[in-house]
XYZ file of C-alpha atoms in Angstrom:
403
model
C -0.069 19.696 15.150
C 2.129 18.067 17.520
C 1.814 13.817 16.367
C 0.732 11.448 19.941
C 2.772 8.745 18.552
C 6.151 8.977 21.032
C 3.919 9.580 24.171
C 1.651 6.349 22.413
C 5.149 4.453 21.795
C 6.127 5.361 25.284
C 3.468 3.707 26.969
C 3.397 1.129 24.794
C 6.886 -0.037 25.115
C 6.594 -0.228 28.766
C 3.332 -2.652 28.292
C 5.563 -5.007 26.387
C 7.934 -5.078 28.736
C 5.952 -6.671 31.077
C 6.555 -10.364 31.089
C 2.916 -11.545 31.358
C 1.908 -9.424 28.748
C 4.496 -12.246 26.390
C 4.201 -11.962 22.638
C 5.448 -14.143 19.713
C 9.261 -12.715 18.840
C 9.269 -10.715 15.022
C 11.922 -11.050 12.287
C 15.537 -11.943 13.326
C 17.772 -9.771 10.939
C 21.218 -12.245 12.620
C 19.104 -15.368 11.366
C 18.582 -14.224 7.780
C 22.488 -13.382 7.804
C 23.490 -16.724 9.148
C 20.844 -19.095 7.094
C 22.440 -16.576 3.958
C 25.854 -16.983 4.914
C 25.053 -21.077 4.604
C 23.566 -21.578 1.234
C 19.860 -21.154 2.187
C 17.076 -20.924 -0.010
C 15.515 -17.686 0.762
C 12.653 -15.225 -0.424
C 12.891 -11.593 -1.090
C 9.471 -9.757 -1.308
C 9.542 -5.630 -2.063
C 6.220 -4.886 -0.704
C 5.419 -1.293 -2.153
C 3.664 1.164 -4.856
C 5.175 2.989 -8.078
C 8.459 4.178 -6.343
C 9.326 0.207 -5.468
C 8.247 -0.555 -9.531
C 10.780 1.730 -10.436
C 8.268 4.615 -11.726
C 10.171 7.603 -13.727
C 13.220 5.358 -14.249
C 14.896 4.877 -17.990
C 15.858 1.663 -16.966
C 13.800 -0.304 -13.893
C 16.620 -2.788 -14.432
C 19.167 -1.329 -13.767
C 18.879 1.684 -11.581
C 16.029 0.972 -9.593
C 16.935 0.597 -5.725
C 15.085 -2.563 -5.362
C 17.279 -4.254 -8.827
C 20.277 -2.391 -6.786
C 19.310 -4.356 -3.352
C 19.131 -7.212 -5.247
C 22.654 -7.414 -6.618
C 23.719 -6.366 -3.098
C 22.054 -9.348 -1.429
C 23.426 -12.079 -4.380
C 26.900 -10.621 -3.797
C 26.896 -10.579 -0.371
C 25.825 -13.830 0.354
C 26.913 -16.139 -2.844
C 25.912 -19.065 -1.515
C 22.173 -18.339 -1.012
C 19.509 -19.293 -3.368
C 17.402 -15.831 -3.539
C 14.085 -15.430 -4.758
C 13.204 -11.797 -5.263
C 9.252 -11.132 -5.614
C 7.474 -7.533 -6.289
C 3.914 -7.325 -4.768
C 2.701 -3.609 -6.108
C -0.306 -2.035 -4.905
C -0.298 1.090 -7.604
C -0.301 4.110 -5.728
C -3.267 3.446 -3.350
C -1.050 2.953 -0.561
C -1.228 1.319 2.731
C -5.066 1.529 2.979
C -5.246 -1.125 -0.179
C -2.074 -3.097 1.078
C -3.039 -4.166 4.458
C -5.669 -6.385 3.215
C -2.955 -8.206 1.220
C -0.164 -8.670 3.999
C -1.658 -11.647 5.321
C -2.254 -13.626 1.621
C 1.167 -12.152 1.399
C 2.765 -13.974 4.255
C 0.758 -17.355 3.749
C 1.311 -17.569 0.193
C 5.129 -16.314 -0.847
C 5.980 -17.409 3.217
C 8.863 -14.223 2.461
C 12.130 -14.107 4.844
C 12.821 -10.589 4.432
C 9.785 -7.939 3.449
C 10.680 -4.415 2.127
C 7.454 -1.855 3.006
C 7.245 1.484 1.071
C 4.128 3.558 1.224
C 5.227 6.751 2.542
C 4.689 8.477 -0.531
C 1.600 7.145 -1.292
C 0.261 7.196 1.725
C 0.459 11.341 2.237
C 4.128 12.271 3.638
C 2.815 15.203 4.930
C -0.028 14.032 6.623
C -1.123 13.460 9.992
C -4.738 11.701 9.576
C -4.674 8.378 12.155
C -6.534 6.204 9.332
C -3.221 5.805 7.561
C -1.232 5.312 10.722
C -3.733 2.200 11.539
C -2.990 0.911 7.846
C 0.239 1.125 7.736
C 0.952 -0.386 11.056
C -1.764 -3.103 10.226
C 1.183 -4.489 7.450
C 4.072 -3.828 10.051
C 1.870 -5.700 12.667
C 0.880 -8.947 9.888
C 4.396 -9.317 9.467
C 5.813 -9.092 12.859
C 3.094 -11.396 14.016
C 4.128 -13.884 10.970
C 8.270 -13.856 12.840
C 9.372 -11.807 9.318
C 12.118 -9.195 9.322
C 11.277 -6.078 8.130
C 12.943 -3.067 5.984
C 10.808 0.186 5.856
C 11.555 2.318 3.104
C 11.591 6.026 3.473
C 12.539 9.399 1.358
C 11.300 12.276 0.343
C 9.581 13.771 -2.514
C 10.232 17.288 -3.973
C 6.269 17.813 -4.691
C 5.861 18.844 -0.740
C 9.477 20.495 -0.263
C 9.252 23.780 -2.837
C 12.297 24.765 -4.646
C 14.301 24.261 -2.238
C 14.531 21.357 -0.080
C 14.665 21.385 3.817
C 15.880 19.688 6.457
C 12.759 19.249 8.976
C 11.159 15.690 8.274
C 7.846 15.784 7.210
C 4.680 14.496 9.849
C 4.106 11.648 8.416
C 8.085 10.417 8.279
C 8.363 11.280 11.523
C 5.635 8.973 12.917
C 6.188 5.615 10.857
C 10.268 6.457 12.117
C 8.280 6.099 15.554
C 7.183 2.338 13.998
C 11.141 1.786 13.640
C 11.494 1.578 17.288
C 8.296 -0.156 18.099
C 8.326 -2.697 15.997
C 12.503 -2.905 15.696
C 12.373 -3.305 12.098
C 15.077 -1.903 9.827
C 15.235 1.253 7.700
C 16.230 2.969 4.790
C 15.562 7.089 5.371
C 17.928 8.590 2.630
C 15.781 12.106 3.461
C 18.735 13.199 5.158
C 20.893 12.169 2.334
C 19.050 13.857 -0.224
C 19.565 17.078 1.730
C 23.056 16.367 2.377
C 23.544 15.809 -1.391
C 21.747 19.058 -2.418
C 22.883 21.257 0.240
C 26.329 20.613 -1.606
C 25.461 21.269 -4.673
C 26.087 18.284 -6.255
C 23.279 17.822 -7.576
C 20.106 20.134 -7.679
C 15.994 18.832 -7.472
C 16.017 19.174 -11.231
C 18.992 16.324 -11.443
C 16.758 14.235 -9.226
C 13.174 14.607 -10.070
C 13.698 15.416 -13.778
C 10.116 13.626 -14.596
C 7.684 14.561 -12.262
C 7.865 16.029 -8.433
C 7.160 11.958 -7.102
C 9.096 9.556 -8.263
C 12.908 9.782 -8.397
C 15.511 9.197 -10.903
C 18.818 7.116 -10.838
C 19.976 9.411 -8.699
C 17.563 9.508 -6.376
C 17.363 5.688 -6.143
C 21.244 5.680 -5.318
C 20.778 7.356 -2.241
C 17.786 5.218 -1.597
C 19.805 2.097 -2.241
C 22.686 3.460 0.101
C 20.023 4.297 2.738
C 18.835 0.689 3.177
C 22.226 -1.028 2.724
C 23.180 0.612 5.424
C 20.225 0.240 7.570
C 20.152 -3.631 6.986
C 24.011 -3.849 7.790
C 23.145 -2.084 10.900
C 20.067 -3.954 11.834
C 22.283 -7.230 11.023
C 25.312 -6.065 13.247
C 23.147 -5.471 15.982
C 21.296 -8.642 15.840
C 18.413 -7.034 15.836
C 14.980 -9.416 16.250
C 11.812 -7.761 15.679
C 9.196 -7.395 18.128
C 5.173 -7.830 18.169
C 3.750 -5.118 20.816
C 1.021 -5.902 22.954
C -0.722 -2.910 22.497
C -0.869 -1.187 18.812
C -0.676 2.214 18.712
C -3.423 2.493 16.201
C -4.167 -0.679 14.151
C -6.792 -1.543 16.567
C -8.908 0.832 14.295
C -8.597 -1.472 11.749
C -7.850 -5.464 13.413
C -11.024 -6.610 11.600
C -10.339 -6.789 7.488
C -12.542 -8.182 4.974
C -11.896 -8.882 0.985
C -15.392 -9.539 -0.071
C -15.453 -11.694 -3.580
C -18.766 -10.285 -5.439
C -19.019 -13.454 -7.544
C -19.537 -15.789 -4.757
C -22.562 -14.400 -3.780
C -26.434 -13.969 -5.242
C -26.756 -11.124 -8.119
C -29.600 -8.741 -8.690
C -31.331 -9.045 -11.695
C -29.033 -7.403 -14.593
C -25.818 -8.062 -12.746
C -23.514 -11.382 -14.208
C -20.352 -12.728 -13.283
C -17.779 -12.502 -15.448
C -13.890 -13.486 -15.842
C -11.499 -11.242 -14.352
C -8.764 -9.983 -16.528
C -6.712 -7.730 -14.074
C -5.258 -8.967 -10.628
C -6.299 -7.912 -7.303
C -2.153 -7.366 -6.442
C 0.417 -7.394 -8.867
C 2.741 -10.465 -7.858
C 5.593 -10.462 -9.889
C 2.988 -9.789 -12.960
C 1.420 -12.777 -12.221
C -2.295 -12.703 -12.408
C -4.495 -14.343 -10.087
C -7.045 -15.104 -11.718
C -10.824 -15.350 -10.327
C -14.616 -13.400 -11.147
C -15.818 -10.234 -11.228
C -19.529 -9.033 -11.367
C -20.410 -6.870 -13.840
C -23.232 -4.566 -15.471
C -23.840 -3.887 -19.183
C -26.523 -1.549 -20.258
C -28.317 -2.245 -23.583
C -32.279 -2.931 -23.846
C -34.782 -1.813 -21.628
C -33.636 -3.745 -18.455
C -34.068 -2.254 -15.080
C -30.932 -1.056 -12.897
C -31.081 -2.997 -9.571
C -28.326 -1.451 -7.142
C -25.783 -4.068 -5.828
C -26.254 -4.459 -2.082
C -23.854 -5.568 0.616
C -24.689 -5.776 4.514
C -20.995 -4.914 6.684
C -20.057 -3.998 9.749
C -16.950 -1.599 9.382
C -15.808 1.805 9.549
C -13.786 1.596 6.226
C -15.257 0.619 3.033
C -13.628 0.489 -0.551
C -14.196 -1.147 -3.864
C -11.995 -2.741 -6.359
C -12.381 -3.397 -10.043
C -12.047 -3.031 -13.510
C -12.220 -0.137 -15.766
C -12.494 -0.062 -19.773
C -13.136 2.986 -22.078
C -16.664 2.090 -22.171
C -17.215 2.524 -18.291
C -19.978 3.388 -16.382
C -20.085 6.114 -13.384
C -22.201 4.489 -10.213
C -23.892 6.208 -7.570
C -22.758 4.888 -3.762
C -25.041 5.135 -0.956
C -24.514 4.068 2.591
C -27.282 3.513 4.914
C -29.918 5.406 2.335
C -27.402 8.404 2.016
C -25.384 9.252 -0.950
C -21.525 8.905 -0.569
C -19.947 11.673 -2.948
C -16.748 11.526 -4.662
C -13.795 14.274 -3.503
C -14.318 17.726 -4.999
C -13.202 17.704 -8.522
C -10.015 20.484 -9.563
C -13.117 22.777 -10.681
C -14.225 22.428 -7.014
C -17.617 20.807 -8.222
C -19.520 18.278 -6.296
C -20.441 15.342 -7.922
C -22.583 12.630 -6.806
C -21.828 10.180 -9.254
C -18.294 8.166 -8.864
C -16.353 7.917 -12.356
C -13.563 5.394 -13.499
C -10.068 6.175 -14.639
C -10.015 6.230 -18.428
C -6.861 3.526 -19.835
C -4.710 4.398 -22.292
C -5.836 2.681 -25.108
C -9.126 1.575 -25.793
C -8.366 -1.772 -25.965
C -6.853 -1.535 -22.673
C -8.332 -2.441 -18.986
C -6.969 -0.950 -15.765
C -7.549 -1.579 -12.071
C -9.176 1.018 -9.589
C -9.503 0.686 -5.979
C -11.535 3.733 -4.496
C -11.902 4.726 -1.082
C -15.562 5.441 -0.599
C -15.083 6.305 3.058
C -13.346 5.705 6.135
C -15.299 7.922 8.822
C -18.221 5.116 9.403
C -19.280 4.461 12.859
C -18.849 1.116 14.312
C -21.356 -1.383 13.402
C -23.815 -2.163 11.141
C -24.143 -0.710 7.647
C -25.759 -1.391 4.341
C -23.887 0.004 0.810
C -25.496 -0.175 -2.439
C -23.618 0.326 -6.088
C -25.992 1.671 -8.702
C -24.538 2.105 -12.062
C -25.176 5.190 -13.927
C -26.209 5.334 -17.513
C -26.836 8.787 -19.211
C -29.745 10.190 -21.290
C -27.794 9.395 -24.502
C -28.268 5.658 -23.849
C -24.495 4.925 -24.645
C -23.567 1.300 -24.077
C -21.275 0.411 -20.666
C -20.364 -1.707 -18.214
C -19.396 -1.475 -14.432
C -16.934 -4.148 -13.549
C -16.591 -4.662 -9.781
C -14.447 -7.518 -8.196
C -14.402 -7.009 -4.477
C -15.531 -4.930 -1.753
C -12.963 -4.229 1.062
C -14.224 -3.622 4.782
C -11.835 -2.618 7.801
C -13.262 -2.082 11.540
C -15.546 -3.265 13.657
């Protein structure tokens, strides 16, 4: 299917240019050079899922393309203070991440932002819902006068044995974003063919691991990519630029991150410390409650209910070994999980098992984003089976985008 978003950009671009239609300037990639070049202090944020951690690497350290940037940056501009900053939304992608852009911009106030959630976000795909997310971020940031990076490549899951030269959908459209929004880029897609169509290297050299993440190698090019994109962007002076009109993150200008805690719990339900993040800031926790639901006893299960307006709702929380499944409803009707491999429906949602029973680890799951506008009513029931098996559900927040 043919993507709308150059005849969108089109008409878009000539709304902007119409002086009464004035909006606040973006990111100026000359001012980050010059306040560099003279010994600023300045702050560094990679804004991005497992391929910004460095997922599949040996050594994150040293061969990751953001530790590569890094170096770049401090030996480029050796008078600068730099403080580099990691804000990693697992591989949820842009869907999670736009609720964080704007705690992102408020709290770590970052002069240069680095977005990358083309993988995670479906580089194939052509669904608007992550279109609206993803320019959401772009939007937060050119609103908020930052200069942005986008960070682009390819992954050898979608491209077969061999790889090919046509960009993927979903590349193709957020390249659209690079003229809209006059941010700078790092594609290395077209390196990565370059570099196999010579034989000097082969998929197997670059995805050794797995078919998603990269190794060295692949970060290289990466790294070369966005040097080069940010000497460009800084040799043409490039300033950013807030359109008028979004192309499709009007679907989501309303976003909501709910706090369970801070409201009234059903009987059964108690708040309790939480022990994960809701973003991973440099590894930092950030602290704050969760709600939670133990079975044990003979104590009735009394659904947790939230009233929303929205078109998008998710929920984020905590997971142990000892989980519960819940059922979802919305509006009196039950919300299913995805079909399972075995291509059975389920109508109970289940929780990603960590590694070690000890262990905790986040989820965020996407119940739906195909609401109608308006009013709505969810409720979480947990699940407990007929062996009577102890559990918990651990739920932090509920997120809500749309009207």
């Amino acid at each position: 299917m043919r993507s709308p978003l150059p005849w969108l950009l089109a008409g878009i671009l000539l709304l902007t240019a119409d002086p009464a239609r004035a909006v606040p300037p973006g990111g100026s990639f000359e001012s980050f050079d010059r306040q560099a070049r003279l010994g600023a202090r300045l702050k560094v944020v990679f804004f991005g899922g497992p391929f910004t951690d460095g997922v599949g690497l040996v050594d994150i350290d040293k061969d990751s393309w953001r530790e590569r940037f890094q170096q770049f940056l401090v030996a480029r501009y050796p008078r600068a203070a730099f403080h580099f900053d990691l804000v990693s939304m697992g591989d949820t992608g842009s869907k999670r991440a736009m609720f964080h852009t704007r705690d992102l911009i408020d709290g770590m106030k970052p002069d240069l932002v680095f977005v990358d959630f083309l993988i995670e976000d479906g580089i194939q795909g052509e669904n608007r819902d992550a279109l609206a997310a993803y320019e959401s971020i772009l939007r937060d940031l050119a609103y908020a006068g930052v200069p942005i990076m986008q960070v682009f490549t390819g992954i050898s899951a979608v491209q077969g044995k061999f790889w090919k030269p046509v960009l993927p959908q979903r590349l193709r459209d957020y390249l659209e974003f690079v003229t809209l929004y006059r941010t700078g880029v790092g594609e290395s897609h077209h390196g990565l063919h370059q570099v196999l169509a010579s034989r000097q290297y082969t998929m197997d050299d670059i995805w050794p691991h797995n078919a998603m993440y990269p190794a060295a190698i692949g970060h290289d090019l990466i790294f070369a990519s966005l040097r080069d994109g940010f000497l460009e962007a800084v040799a043409q002076k490039r300033v950013g630029m807030y359109p008028y009109q979004p192309a499709f993150s009007w679907l989501y200008n309303s976003r909501q991150k709910i706090n369970l805690a801070e409201f009234p719990l059903p009987d059964g339900w108690i708040r309790s410390p939480a022990s994960l993040p809701l973003a991973v800031i440099s590894g930092a926790p950030d602290g704050g409650d969760l709600v939670m639901w133990a079975s044990g006893g003979e104590q009735t299960i009394r659904p947790l209910r939230l009233d929303f307006s929205g078109t998008l709702v998710a929920i984020y929380g905590e997971a142990t070994s000892d989980s519960l499944e819940f059922k979802a409803t919305i509006d009196g009707k039950t919300v299913s999980p995805p079909a399972s491999p075995d291509k059975k429906t389920r109508s109970h949602w289940a929780l990603p098992k960590p590694k070690a029973d000890s262990e905790q680890t986040a989820f965020w799951i996407e119940l739906t984003s195909r609401l109608s506008s308006g009013p709505h009513s969810l409720e979480l029931t947990p699940v407990v089976d007929d062996s009577g098996r102890l559990g918990q559900l651990r739920i932090r927040s509920i997120f809500i985008a749309g009207e």
